[in-house]
Amino acid sequence: MLSERAKKIKPSPTLAMDAKAKAMKAAGVDVVNFGVGEPDFDTPENIKEAAIKAIRDGFTKYTPVGGIDPLKDAIIEKFKKDNNLEYARDEILVSCGAKHSLYNIAQALYGQGDEVIIPSPYWVSYPDQVMLNDATPVFVKTNEKDKFIVKPDVLESHVTKKTKAIILNSPSNPTGLTYDKKALEGIAEVALKHNLYIISDEIYEKLTYDGFKHISIASLDNEIKVKTLIVNGLSKSYAMTGWRIGYTAGPKDIIKAMTNIQSQSTSNPTSIAQKAAVEALTGPQDFIKIMLTEFDRRRKFLVSGLNSIPGISCLTPTGAFYAFPNTSKLYGKYTAERKISSSSDLALYLLEKANVALVPGDAFGDDDYIRLSYATSMENIKKGVERIGDAVNRLK
Ligand SMILES: *Cc1c(COP(=O)(O)O)cnc(C)c1O
């Protein structure tokens, strides 16, 4: 019999949608896939070469559990340069992707009776990781009119004696929006007042637009730094989703507990991928700019395309590679066969009748929206927007 824990968990809905679109594609259907959560760029050559060299050099054995020193040092340098933050090696843990970093945090911090605050819409794995560790996710709804930023007073109204932590994600998946300094200060104040940990998922740090500069909440001051666990990784910035390298920076005692947990579960992240990660962080950085310029072009095109469709409205995202349009005005309309009453109905209709794959907002905790990734070619985006427009216009 399965454990109670296993019964509570569902598969990642974004990966499920992606699998469905890929299956249709394999069956010969010309699907435009807006479902993907990874860059469509290839990992840069210099990074691949570093991994190939690592193999040739025989760097193929166990490494220290928490990552090799050159990688920890490269991460420490990154924090200094990008975030004006100082960490020591024993305040850094390298894991098998940022998702694994978040999971190690969940294992080290959450337990029975704990509540963890998650602003919604949220990234799909946060609630399930909390539940897998017997704690309770507490959702704080954010609104489009506030650009999906959680307001300090609303946050505070959800804090109880059981609240252990709050999970922040800026730039955000799914909304594509970002927290500025003032918004972060408001949250830091509530967290300090109630002695909460802040889990800050900054995986999209390098992907920002319109001159927005990412700020880490840990960099506000030292008081907040010692309550913050920063999660970041190489997947999104360096198009390295398959390499599985993520990392956490935070207080030494928590990092130590997480390292012990990792030592009893996965051991070290792949040796070869660690060498590649050193090159990614210390080698030339121009790849990011090239990718970002292309994402920016697509972002503008996609958002204006979506806004030109009657019944759909979309804020302009300032980070990541997602558009998160409001589609609630379409609910209540009819296809030739049935009524559209939810984001899932709409996503299914668009997949089956327009060959467009995207993720319904209810997967992220807000049914009024759908999520489209623009990590796909301009040609696909043009075709996809046209198809969505036609399909929406057919609704009665
Ligand atoms: C992609 C993603 C992650 C996980 O990244 P990996 O390093 O590939 O595990 C974590 N958080 C958010 C918000 C993401 O979109």
mmCIF file of C-alpha atoms and ligand atoms in Angstrom:
data_model
loop_
_atom_site.group_PDB
_atom_site.id
_atom_site.type_symbol
_atom_site.label_atom_id
_atom_site.label_comp_id
_atom_site.label_asym_id
_atom_site.label_seq_id
_atom_site.Cartn_x
_atom_site.Cartn_y
_atom_site.Cartn_z
ATOM 1 C CA MET A 1 0.000 0.000 0.000
ATOM 2 C CA LEU A 2 1.159 3.519 -0.768
ATOM 3 C CA SER A 3 2.000 5.933 2.039
ATOM 4 C CA GLU A 4 -0.458 8.698 2.943
ATOM 5 C CA ARG A 5 2.251 11.062 1.753
ATOM 6 C CA ALA A 6 2.408 9.544 -1.699
ATOM 7 C CA LYS A 7 -1.370 9.689 -2.042
ATOM 8 C CA LYS A 8 -1.404 13.463 -1.465
ATOM 9 C CA ILE A 9 0.883 14.230 -4.392
ATOM 10 C CA LYS A 10 0.013 14.870 -8.013
ATOM 11 C CA PRO A 11 2.411 14.900 -10.958
ATOM 12 C CA SER A 12 3.693 18.300 -12.076
ATOM 13 C CA PRO A 13 0.857 19.690 -14.253
ATOM 14 C CA THR A 14 3.213 21.703 -16.435
ATOM 15 C CA LEU A 15 5.262 18.625 -17.261
ATOM 16 C CA ALA A 16 2.013 16.710 -17.908
ATOM 17 C CA MET A 17 0.797 19.319 -20.413
ATOM 18 C CA ASP A 18 4.162 19.310 -22.114
ATOM 19 C CA ALA A 19 4.050 15.512 -22.403
ATOM 20 C CA LYS A 20 0.599 15.655 -24.014
ATOM 21 C CA ALA A 21 1.717 18.239 -26.577
ATOM 22 C CA LYS A 22 4.841 16.235 -27.364
ATOM 23 C CA ALA A 23 2.746 13.083 -27.857
ATOM 24 C CA MET A 24 0.473 14.916 -30.324
ATOM 25 C CA LYS A 25 3.534 16.187 -32.138
ATOM 26 C CA ALA A 26 4.983 12.672 -32.316
ATOM 27 C CA ALA A 27 1.671 11.512 -33.820
ATOM 28 C CA GLY A 28 2.194 14.000 -36.651
ATOM 29 C CA VAL A 29 -0.015 16.877 -35.444
ATOM 30 C CA ASP A 30 1.425 20.355 -36.032
ATOM 31 C CA VAL A 31 1.175 21.590 -32.432
ATOM 32 C CA VAL A 32 2.344 25.025 -31.330
ATOM 33 C CA ASN A 33 3.680 24.393 -27.854
ATOM 34 C CA PHE A 34 3.439 27.308 -25.415
ATOM 35 C CA GLY A 35 3.580 24.840 -22.542
ATOM 36 C CA VAL A 36 7.326 24.494 -22.152
ATOM 37 C CA GLY A 37 9.137 25.784 -19.098
ATOM 38 C CA GLU A 38 12.652 25.758 -20.504
ATOM 39 C CA PRO A 39 14.687 27.915 -22.886
ATOM 40 C CA ASP A 40 14.595 26.740 -26.502
ATOM 41 C CA PHE A 41 18.269 27.717 -26.836
ATOM 42 C CA ASP A 42 21.027 25.128 -26.818
ATOM 43 C CA THR A 43 23.530 25.094 -23.934
ATOM 44 C CA PRO A 44 26.487 27.308 -25.012
ATOM 45 C CA GLU A 45 29.481 25.521 -26.581
ATOM 46 C CA ASN A 46 32.037 26.585 -23.958
ATOM 47 C CA ILE A 47 29.894 24.981 -21.252
ATOM 48 C CA LYS A 48 29.517 21.752 -23.216
ATOM 49 C CA GLU A 49 33.258 21.679 -23.847
ATOM 50 C CA ALA A 50 33.947 21.973 -20.119
ATOM 51 C CA ALA A 51 31.787 18.899 -19.494
ATOM 52 C CA ILE A 52 33.470 16.946 -22.308
ATOM 53 C CA LYS A 53 36.847 17.851 -20.872
ATOM 54 C CA ALA A 54 35.704 16.694 -17.430
ATOM 55 C CA ILE A 55 34.805 13.298 -18.876
ATOM 56 C CA ARG A 56 38.126 13.027 -20.742
ATOM 57 C CA ASP A 57 40.023 14.024 -17.594
ATOM 58 C CA GLY A 58 38.273 11.263 -15.667
ATOM 59 C CA PHE A 59 36.369 13.658 -13.432
ATOM 60 C CA THR A 60 33.705 11.006 -13.143
ATOM 61 C CA LYS A 61 33.664 9.970 -9.501
ATOM 62 C CA TYR A 62 31.857 11.042 -6.345
ATOM 63 C CA THR A 63 32.537 14.628 -5.345
ATOM 64 C CA PRO A 64 31.930 16.260 -1.960
ATOM 65 C CA VAL A 65 28.183 16.007 -1.265
ATOM 66 C CA GLY A 66 27.512 19.751 -1.337
ATOM 67 C CA GLY A 67 29.510 20.483 -4.484
ATOM 68 C CA ILE A 68 33.179 20.989 -5.413
ATOM 69 C CA ASP A 69 34.978 24.012 -3.997
ATOM 70 C CA PRO A 70 35.611 25.688 -7.388
ATOM 71 C CA LEU A 71 31.845 25.649 -8.011
ATOM 72 C CA LYS A 72 31.019 26.934 -4.536
ATOM 73 C CA ASP A 73 33.592 29.686 -5.072
ATOM 74 C CA ALA A 74 32.066 30.578 -8.440
ATOM 75 C CA ILE A 75 28.655 30.817 -6.764
ATOM 76 C CA ILE A 76 30.093 32.955 -3.956
ATOM 77 C CA GLU A 77 31.602 35.282 -6.588
ATOM 78 C CA LYS A 78 28.242 35.464 -8.344
ATOM 79 C CA PHE A 79 26.497 36.553 -5.147
ATOM 80 C CA LYS A 80 29.156 39.193 -4.558
ATOM 81 C CA LYS A 81 28.996 40.559 -8.071
ATOM 82 C CA ASP A 82 25.272 40.345 -8.812
ATOM 83 C CA ASN A 83 23.673 40.749 -5.392
ATOM 84 C CA ASN A 84 26.291 42.418 -3.204
ATOM 85 C CA LEU A 85 25.975 39.466 -0.814
ATOM 86 C CA GLU A 86 28.801 37.743 1.074
ATOM 87 C CA TYR A 87 28.626 34.011 1.719
ATOM 88 C CA ALA A 88 31.183 31.459 2.892
ATOM 89 C CA ARG A 89 31.526 27.947 1.479
ATOM 90 C CA ASP A 90 29.611 26.446 4.387
ATOM 91 C CA GLU A 91 26.661 28.689 3.552
ATOM 92 C CA ILE A 92 26.302 27.236 0.037
ATOM 93 C CA LEU A 93 24.849 23.904 -1.072
ATOM 94 C CA VAL A 94 24.841 22.723 -4.680
ATOM 95 C CA SER A 95 21.992 20.332 -5.507
ATOM 96 C CA CYS A 96 20.506 18.486 -8.492
ATOM 97 C CA GLY A 97 18.545 21.459 -9.829
ATOM 98 C CA ALA A 98 16.801 24.324 -8.048
ATOM 99 C CA LYS A 99 13.787 22.077 -7.565
ATOM 100 C CA HIS A 100 15.997 19.772 -5.532
ATOM 101 C CA SER A 101 17.346 22.761 -3.584
ATOM 102 C CA LEU A 102 13.768 23.691 -2.706
ATOM 103 C CA TYR A 103 13.029 20.127 -1.736
ATOM 104 C CA ASN A 104 16.047 19.950 0.581
ATOM 105 C CA ILE A 105 14.837 23.166 2.217
ATOM 106 C CA ALA A 106 11.384 21.646 2.677
ATOM 107 C CA GLN A 107 12.906 18.571 4.288
ATOM 108 C CA ALA A 108 15.138 20.595 6.576
ATOM 109 C CA LEU A 109 12.577 23.202 7.662
ATOM 110 C CA TYR A 110 8.974 22.024 7.372
ATOM 111 C CA GLY A 111 7.184 19.433 9.442
ATOM 112 C CA GLN A 112 3.896 18.380 10.960
ATOM 113 C CA GLY A 113 1.924 21.368 12.236
ATOM 114 C CA ASP A 114 3.913 23.962 10.272
ATOM 115 C CA GLU A 115 2.305 26.377 7.861
ATOM 116 C CA VAL A 116 4.144 27.721 4.843
ATOM 117 C CA ILE A 117 2.809 30.800 3.093
ATOM 118 C CA ILE A 118 2.699 30.640 -0.681
ATOM 119 C CA PRO A 119 1.503 33.680 -2.636
ATOM 120 C CA SER A 120 -0.748 32.604 -5.496
ATOM 121 C CA PRO A 121 -0.513 32.254 -8.433
ATOM 122 C CA TYR A 122 2.491 30.094 -7.551
ATOM 123 C CA TRP A 123 4.987 27.779 -9.187
ATOM 124 C CA VAL A 124 3.464 24.309 -9.292
ATOM 125 C CA SER A 125 5.901 22.431 -7.052
ATOM 126 C CA TYR A 126 5.733 24.677 -3.970
ATOM 127 C CA PRO A 127 2.490 23.329 -2.449
ATOM 128 C CA ASP A 128 3.309 19.695 -3.152
ATOM 129 C CA GLN A 129 6.784 19.983 -1.646
ATOM 130 C CA VAL A 130 5.251 21.487 1.494
ATOM 131 C CA MET A 131 2.670 18.680 1.691
ATOM 132 C CA LEU A 132 5.271 15.986 1.047
ATOM 133 C CA ASN A 133 6.857 17.118 4.288
ATOM 134 C CA ASP A 134 3.607 16.969 6.288
ATOM 135 C CA ALA A 135 3.236 20.744 6.536
ATOM 136 C CA THR A 136 0.312 22.851 5.306
ATOM 137 C CA PRO A 137 0.506 25.318 2.415
ATOM 138 C CA VAL A 138 -1.351 28.576 3.138
ATOM 139 C CA PHE A 139 -2.170 30.500 -0.012
ATOM 140 C CA VAL A 140 -2.239 34.265 -0.177
ATOM 141 C CA LYS A 141 -4.072 35.405 -3.268
ATOM 142 C CA THR A 142 -2.466 38.239 -5.206
ATOM 143 C CA ASN A 143 -4.229 40.307 -7.835
ATOM 144 C CA GLU A 144 -3.612 41.571 -11.295
ATOM 145 C CA LYS A 145 -4.309 45.153 -10.217
ATOM 146 C CA ASP A 146 -1.343 44.883 -7.800
ATOM 147 C CA LYS A 147 0.760 43.240 -10.518
ATOM 148 C CA PHE A 148 0.541 40.016 -8.510
ATOM 149 C CA ILE A 149 2.668 41.438 -5.719
ATOM 150 C CA VAL A 150 1.733 40.265 -2.232
ATOM 151 C CA LYS A 151 0.827 43.213 -0.012
ATOM 152 C CA PRO A 152 2.367 43.292 3.487
ATOM 153 C CA ASP A 153 -0.975 43.696 5.316
ATOM 154 C CA VAL A 154 -2.538 40.843 3.359
ATOM 155 C CA LEU A 155 0.514 38.709 4.036
ATOM 156 C CA GLU A 156 0.369 39.509 7.731
ATOM 157 C CA SER A 157 -3.320 38.573 7.951
ATOM 158 C CA HIS A 158 -2.341 35.014 6.949
ATOM 159 C CA VAL A 159 0.397 34.645 9.565
ATOM 160 C CA THR A 160 -0.395 32.403 12.545
ATOM 161 C CA LYS A 161 1.683 30.950 15.386
ATOM 162 C CA LYS A 162 2.321 27.977 13.111
ATOM 163 C CA THR A 163 3.732 29.960 10.198
ATOM 164 C CA LYS A 164 7.271 28.888 9.488
ATOM 165 C CA ALA A 165 8.179 30.422 6.173
ATOM 166 C CA ILE A 166 7.055 32.283 3.099
ATOM 167 C CA ILE A 167 8.058 31.291 -0.410
ATOM 168 C CA LEU A 168 8.833 34.188 -2.755
ATOM 169 C CA ASN A 169 9.492 33.929 -6.467
ATOM 170 C CA SER A 170 10.687 36.954 -8.410
ATOM 171 C CA PRO A 171 10.821 37.110 -11.393
ATOM 172 C CA SER A 172 7.754 34.928 -11.190
ATOM 173 C CA ASN A 173 6.716 31.780 -12.919
ATOM 174 C CA PRO A 174 3.824 31.924 -13.953
ATOM 175 C CA THR A 175 3.095 35.680 -13.943
ATOM 176 C CA GLY A 176 6.362 36.982 -15.423
ATOM 177 C CA LEU A 177 6.220 39.867 -12.958
ATOM 178 C CA THR A 178 8.854 41.116 -10.547
ATOM 179 C CA TYR A 179 9.134 42.512 -7.017
ATOM 180 C CA ASP A 180 10.853 45.887 -6.717
ATOM 181 C CA LYS A 181 12.792 47.039 -3.669
ATOM 182 C CA LYS A 182 9.814 48.649 -1.967
ATOM 183 C CA ALA A 183 7.664 45.515 -2.340
ATOM 184 C CA LEU A 184 10.486 43.398 -0.898
ATOM 185 C CA GLU A 185 10.939 45.753 2.053
ATOM 186 C CA GLY A 186 7.283 45.360 2.953
ATOM 187 C CA ILE A 187 7.593 41.597 2.998
ATOM 188 C CA ALA A 188 10.876 41.640 4.902
ATOM 189 C CA GLU A 189 9.261 43.716 7.618
ATOM 190 C CA VAL A 190 6.439 41.214 8.142
ATOM 191 C CA ALA A 191 8.868 38.287 8.050
ATOM 192 C CA LEU A 192 11.129 39.820 10.683
ATOM 193 C CA LYS A 193 8.244 40.846 12.917
ATOM 194 C CA HIS A 194 6.933 37.263 12.987
ATOM 195 C CA ASN A 195 10.301 35.508 12.790
ATOM 196 C CA LEU A 196 9.552 33.777 9.469
ATOM 197 C CA TYR A 197 12.034 32.273 7.078
ATOM 198 C CA ILE A 198 11.977 33.564 3.546
ATOM 199 C CA ILE A 199 12.575 31.099 0.765
ATOM 200 C CA SER A 200 13.509 33.257 -2.204
ATOM 201 C CA ASP A 201 13.418 31.451 -5.542
ATOM 202 C CA GLU A 202 15.519 33.635 -7.849
ATOM 203 C CA ILE A 203 15.984 31.222 -10.730
ATOM 204 C CA TYR A 204 14.888 33.869 -13.291
ATOM 205 C CA GLU A 205 17.161 36.547 -11.840
ATOM 206 C CA LYS A 206 19.014 37.157 -15.095
ATOM 207 C CA LEU A 207 15.909 37.238 -17.270
ATOM 208 C CA THR A 208 14.438 40.708 -16.802
ATOM 209 C CA TYR A 209 13.213 43.350 -19.259
ATOM 210 C CA ASP A 210 12.585 47.068 -19.692
ATOM 211 C CA GLY A 211 15.622 47.903 -17.550
ATOM 212 C CA PHE A 212 14.280 46.169 -14.454
ATOM 213 C CA LYS A 213 17.132 45.114 -12.178
ATOM 214 C CA HIS A 214 16.538 42.088 -9.955
ATOM 215 C CA ILE A 215 17.070 42.618 -6.228
ATOM 216 C CA SER A 216 17.499 39.764 -3.783
ATOM 217 C CA ILE A 217 15.492 40.236 -0.602
ATOM 218 C CA ALA A 218 18.516 38.914 1.340
ATOM 219 C CA SER A 219 20.514 41.953 0.235
ATOM 220 C CA LEU A 220 18.206 44.439 2.004
ATOM 221 C CA ASP A 221 20.109 44.092 5.284
ATOM 222 C CA ASN A 222 21.868 41.540 7.452
ATOM 223 C CA GLU A 223 18.872 40.911 9.680
ATOM 224 C CA ILE A 224 16.847 39.682 6.739
ATOM 225 C CA LYS A 225 19.814 37.875 5.176
ATOM 226 C CA VAL A 226 20.087 35.447 8.104
ATOM 227 C CA LYS A 227 16.383 34.565 7.731
ATOM 228 C CA THR A 228 16.598 34.026 3.963
ATOM 229 C CA LEU A 229 17.412 30.996 1.873
ATOM 230 C CA ILE A 230 18.156 32.019 -1.695
ATOM 231 C CA VAL A 231 17.506 29.386 -4.317
ATOM 232 C CA ASN A 232 18.998 29.805 -7.759
ATOM 233 C CA GLY A 233 20.342 27.602 -10.523
ATOM 234 C CA LEU A 234 21.782 27.293 -13.980
ATOM 235 C CA SER A 235 18.744 25.838 -15.769
ATOM 236 C CA LYS A 236 17.086 28.993 -17.001
ATOM 237 C CA SER A 237 19.959 31.518 -17.352
ATOM 238 C CA TYR A 238 22.308 29.191 -19.210
ATOM 239 C CA ALA A 239 19.798 26.927 -20.990
ATOM 240 C CA MET A 240 20.947 23.993 -18.844
ATOM 241 C CA THR A 241 17.675 22.415 -17.682
ATOM 242 C CA GLY A 242 18.894 18.883 -18.359
ATOM 243 C CA TRP A 243 22.178 19.271 -16.472
ATOM 244 C CA ARG A 244 20.465 19.532 -13.086
ATOM 245 C CA ILE A 245 22.500 22.095 -11.175
ATOM 246 C CA GLY A 246 20.824 24.343 -8.611
ATOM 247 C CA TYR A 247 22.058 25.893 -5.398
ATOM 248 C CA THR A 248 21.023 27.374 -2.066
ATOM 249 C CA ALA A 249 22.664 30.126 -0.044
ATOM 250 C CA GLY A 250 21.673 30.650 3.558
ATOM 251 C CA PRO A 251 22.468 30.259 7.248
ATOM 252 C CA LYS A 252 25.167 27.708 8.007
ATOM 253 C CA ASP A 253 23.077 25.494 10.319
ATOM 254 C CA ILE A 254 20.303 25.072 7.755
ATOM 255 C CA ILE A 255 22.755 24.485 4.923
ATOM 256 C CA LYS A 256 24.429 21.820 7.051
ATOM 257 C CA ALA A 257 21.113 20.051 7.707
ATOM 258 C CA MET A 258 20.253 20.200 4.014
ATOM 259 C CA THR A 259 23.677 18.809 3.126
ATOM 260 C CA ASN A 260 23.100 15.875 5.496
ATOM 261 C CA ILE A 261 19.718 15.229 3.888
ATOM 262 C CA GLN A 262 21.321 15.342 0.458
ATOM 263 C CA SER A 263 24.080 12.990 1.617
ATOM 264 C CA GLN A 264 21.420 10.413 2.517
ATOM 265 C CA SER A 265 19.358 10.852 -0.651
ATOM 266 C CA THR A 266 21.095 11.840 -3.892
ATOM 267 C CA SER A 267 24.709 12.438 -2.787
ATOM 268 C CA ASN A 268 26.548 14.977 -4.934
ATOM 269 C CA PRO A 269 25.127 16.530 -8.092
ATOM 270 C CA THR A 270 26.704 15.017 -11.220
ATOM 271 C CA SER A 271 30.460 15.620 -11.268
ATOM 272 C CA ILE A 272 30.549 16.500 -14.968
ATOM 273 C CA ALA A 273 27.640 18.929 -14.678
ATOM 274 C CA GLN A 274 29.441 20.666 -11.808
ATOM 275 C CA LYS A 275 32.469 21.309 -14.041
ATOM 276 C CA ALA A 276 30.143 22.661 -16.717
ATOM 277 C CA ALA A 277 28.530 24.909 -14.107
ATOM 278 C CA VAL A 278 31.903 26.387 -13.113
ATOM 279 C CA GLU A 279 32.451 27.329 -16.760
ATOM 280 C CA ALA A 280 28.918 28.731 -17.047
ATOM 281 C CA LEU A 281 29.384 31.013 -14.037
ATOM 282 C CA THR A 282 32.994 32.073 -14.655
ATOM 283 C CA GLY A 283 33.205 31.999 -18.475
ATOM 284 C CA PRO A 284 31.858 34.554 -20.987
ATOM 285 C CA GLN A 285 28.355 35.783 -20.172
ATOM 286 C CA ASP A 286 27.328 37.155 -23.586
ATOM 287 C CA PHE A 287 25.022 34.183 -24.219
ATOM 288 C CA ILE A 288 22.544 35.503 -21.650
ATOM 289 C CA LYS A 289 22.311 38.852 -23.423
ATOM 290 C CA ILE A 290 21.709 37.196 -26.781
ATOM 291 C CA MET A 291 18.989 34.946 -25.375
ATOM 292 C CA LEU A 292 17.428 37.839 -23.503
ATOM 293 C CA THR A 293 17.281 40.067 -26.592
ATOM 294 C CA GLU A 294 15.418 37.341 -28.423
ATOM 295 C CA PHE A 295 13.049 36.681 -25.505
ATOM 296 C CA ASP A 296 12.347 40.405 -25.328
ATOM 297 C CA ARG A 297 11.359 40.542 -28.993
ATOM 298 C CA ARG A 298 9.029 37.584 -28.568
ATOM 299 C CA ARG A 299 7.593 38.946 -25.313
ATOM 300 C CA LYS A 300 6.518 42.177 -26.999
ATOM 301 C CA PHE A 301 5.032 40.366 -29.957
ATOM 302 C CA LEU A 302 3.184 37.766 -27.891
ATOM 303 C CA VAL A 303 1.740 40.226 -25.380
ATOM 304 C CA SER A 304 0.484 42.639 -28.021
ATOM 305 C CA GLY A 305 -0.886 39.707 -30.028
ATOM 306 C CA LEU A 306 -2.790 38.379 -27.011
ATOM 307 C CA ASN A 307 -4.137 41.816 -26.147
ATOM 308 C CA SER A 308 -5.515 42.173 -29.667
ATOM 309 C CA ILE A 309 -7.803 39.165 -29.111
ATOM 310 C CA PRO A 310 -11.224 40.253 -27.779
ATOM 311 C CA GLY A 311 -11.853 38.722 -24.340
ATOM 312 C CA ILE A 312 -8.159 38.304 -23.501
ATOM 313 C CA SER A 313 -6.042 40.837 -21.605
ATOM 314 C CA CYS A 314 -2.429 40.487 -20.605
ATOM 315 C CA LEU A 315 -0.129 42.523 -18.372
ATOM 316 C CA THR A 316 3.338 43.147 -19.774
ATOM 317 C CA PRO A 317 5.717 40.760 -18.014
ATOM 318 C CA THR A 318 8.999 42.200 -16.710
ATOM 319 C CA GLY A 319 10.834 38.920 -16.215
ATOM 320 C CA ALA A 320 11.156 35.173 -16.951
ATOM 321 C CA PHE A 321 9.675 33.922 -20.257
ATOM 322 C CA TYR A 322 5.953 33.639 -19.565
ATOM 323 C CA ALA A 323 2.854 35.623 -20.435
ATOM 324 C CA PHE A 324 -0.081 35.185 -18.070
ATOM 325 C CA PRO A 325 -3.194 36.573 -19.737
ATOM 326 C CA ASN A 326 -6.577 36.923 -18.077
ATOM 327 C CA THR A 327 -9.073 34.776 -19.959
ATOM 328 C CA SER A 328 -11.972 34.904 -17.494
ATOM 329 C CA LYS A 329 -14.138 36.940 -19.899
ATOM 330 C CA LEU A 330 -14.259 33.887 -22.155
ATOM 331 C CA TYR A 331 -15.743 31.652 -19.464
ATOM 332 C CA GLY A 332 -19.439 31.094 -20.042
ATOM 333 C CA LYS A 333 -19.030 31.069 -23.824
ATOM 334 C CA TYR A 334 -19.686 27.976 -25.924
ATOM 335 C CA THR A 335 -17.712 25.915 -28.418
ATOM 336 C CA ALA A 336 -19.635 23.901 -31.008
ATOM 337 C CA GLU A 337 -19.827 21.084 -28.447
ATOM 338 C CA ARG A 338 -19.626 22.470 -24.928
ATOM 339 C CA LYS A 339 -19.398 25.353 -22.517
ATOM 340 C CA ILE A 340 -16.046 26.843 -21.516
ATOM 341 C CA SER A 341 -16.209 27.321 -17.750
ATOM 342 C CA SER A 342 -12.593 27.242 -16.645
ATOM 343 C CA SER A 343 -8.969 27.661 -17.647
ATOM 344 C CA SER A 344 -8.735 23.874 -18.102
ATOM 345 C CA ASP A 345 -11.754 23.860 -20.447
ATOM 346 C CA LEU A 346 -10.122 26.637 -22.451
ATOM 347 C CA ALA A 347 -6.705 24.933 -22.558
ATOM 348 C CA LEU A 348 -8.276 21.663 -23.682
ATOM 349 C CA TYR A 349 -10.338 23.441 -26.361
ATOM 350 C CA LEU A 350 -7.250 25.239 -27.673
ATOM 351 C CA LEU A 351 -5.249 22.018 -27.709
ATOM 352 C CA GLU A 352 -7.903 19.935 -29.465
ATOM 353 C CA LYS A 353 -9.408 22.527 -31.833
ATOM 354 C CA ALA A 354 -6.509 24.900 -32.463
ATOM 355 C CA ASN A 355 -3.473 22.659 -31.920
ATOM 356 C CA VAL A 356 -2.065 25.074 -29.371
ATOM 357 C CA ALA A 357 -0.677 23.768 -26.081
ATOM 358 C CA LEU A 358 -0.512 25.972 -22.992
ATOM 359 C CA VAL A 359 -1.005 25.551 -19.261
ATOM 360 C CA PRO A 360 -4.320 26.395 -17.558
ATOM 361 C CA GLY A 361 -4.040 28.865 -14.667
ATOM 362 C CA ASP A 362 -5.668 26.532 -12.163
ATOM 363 C CA ALA A 363 -2.393 24.568 -12.153
ATOM 364 C CA PHE A 364 -0.870 27.703 -10.581
ATOM 365 C CA GLY A 365 -3.795 28.395 -8.268
ATOM 366 C CA ASP A 366 -5.678 30.964 -10.346
ATOM 367 C CA ASP A 367 -8.361 29.822 -12.748
ATOM 368 C CA ASP A 368 -8.851 33.250 -14.368
ATOM 369 C CA TYR A 369 -5.626 32.912 -16.353
ATOM 370 C CA ILE A 370 -3.626 30.748 -18.718
ATOM 371 C CA ARG A 371 0.161 30.597 -19.009
ATOM 372 C CA LEU A 372 2.037 30.803 -22.290
ATOM 373 C CA SER A 373 5.789 30.327 -22.460
ATOM 374 C CA TYR A 374 7.555 32.319 -25.162
ATOM 375 C CA ALA A 375 10.571 30.042 -25.069
ATOM 376 C CA THR A 376 9.617 29.020 -28.583
ATOM 377 C CA SER A 377 10.398 30.465 -32.012
ATOM 378 C CA MET A 378 8.944 33.731 -33.287
ATOM 379 C CA GLU A 379 7.425 31.756 -36.139
ATOM 380 C CA ASN A 380 5.602 29.499 -33.662
ATOM 381 C CA ILE A 381 4.441 32.478 -31.639
ATOM 382 C CA LYS A 382 2.976 34.149 -34.738
ATOM 383 C CA LYS A 383 1.211 30.980 -35.777
ATOM 384 C CA GLY A 384 0.030 30.254 -32.242
ATOM 385 C CA VAL A 385 -1.424 33.717 -31.615
ATOM 386 C CA GLU A 386 -3.299 33.524 -34.904
ATOM 387 C CA ARG A 387 -4.717 30.121 -34.008
ATOM 388 C CA ILE A 388 -5.782 31.272 -30.554
ATOM 389 C CA GLY A 389 -7.436 34.354 -32.065
ATOM 390 C CA ASP A 390 -9.368 32.263 -34.581
ATOM 391 C CA ALA A 391 -10.442 29.703 -31.984
ATOM 392 C CA VAL A 392 -11.555 32.392 -29.527
ATOM 393 C CA ASN A 393 -13.505 34.170 -32.254
ATOM 394 C CA ARG A 394 -15.389 30.939 -32.951
ATOM 395 C CA LEU A 395 -16.711 30.851 -29.370
ATOM 396 C CA LYS A 396 -20.328 31.918 -28.994
HETATM 397 C C1 LIG B 1 12.277 25.946 -13.589
HETATM 398 C C2 LIG B 1 12.004 26.412 -12.200
HETATM 399 C C3 LIG B 1 12.659 25.844 -11.101
HETATM 400 C C4 LIG B 1 13.503 24.587 -11.178
HETATM 401 O O1 LIG B 1 14.622 24.679 -11.903
HETATM 402 P P1 LIG B 1 15.645 23.459 -11.969
HETATM 403 O O2 LIG B 1 16.945 24.068 -11.592
HETATM 404 O O3 LIG B 1 15.616 22.994 -13.380
HETATM 405 O O4 LIG B 1 15.220 22.405 -11.015
HETATM 406 C C5 LIG B 1 12.453 26.385 -9.842
HETATM 407 N N1 LIG B 1 11.606 27.417 -9.673
HETATM 408 C C6 LIG B 1 10.935 27.972 -10.697
HETATM 409 C C7 LIG B 1 10.022 29.099 -10.428
HETATM 410 C C8 LIG B 1 11.096 27.481 -11.988
HETATM 411 O O5 LIG B 1 10.390 27.994 -12.997
#
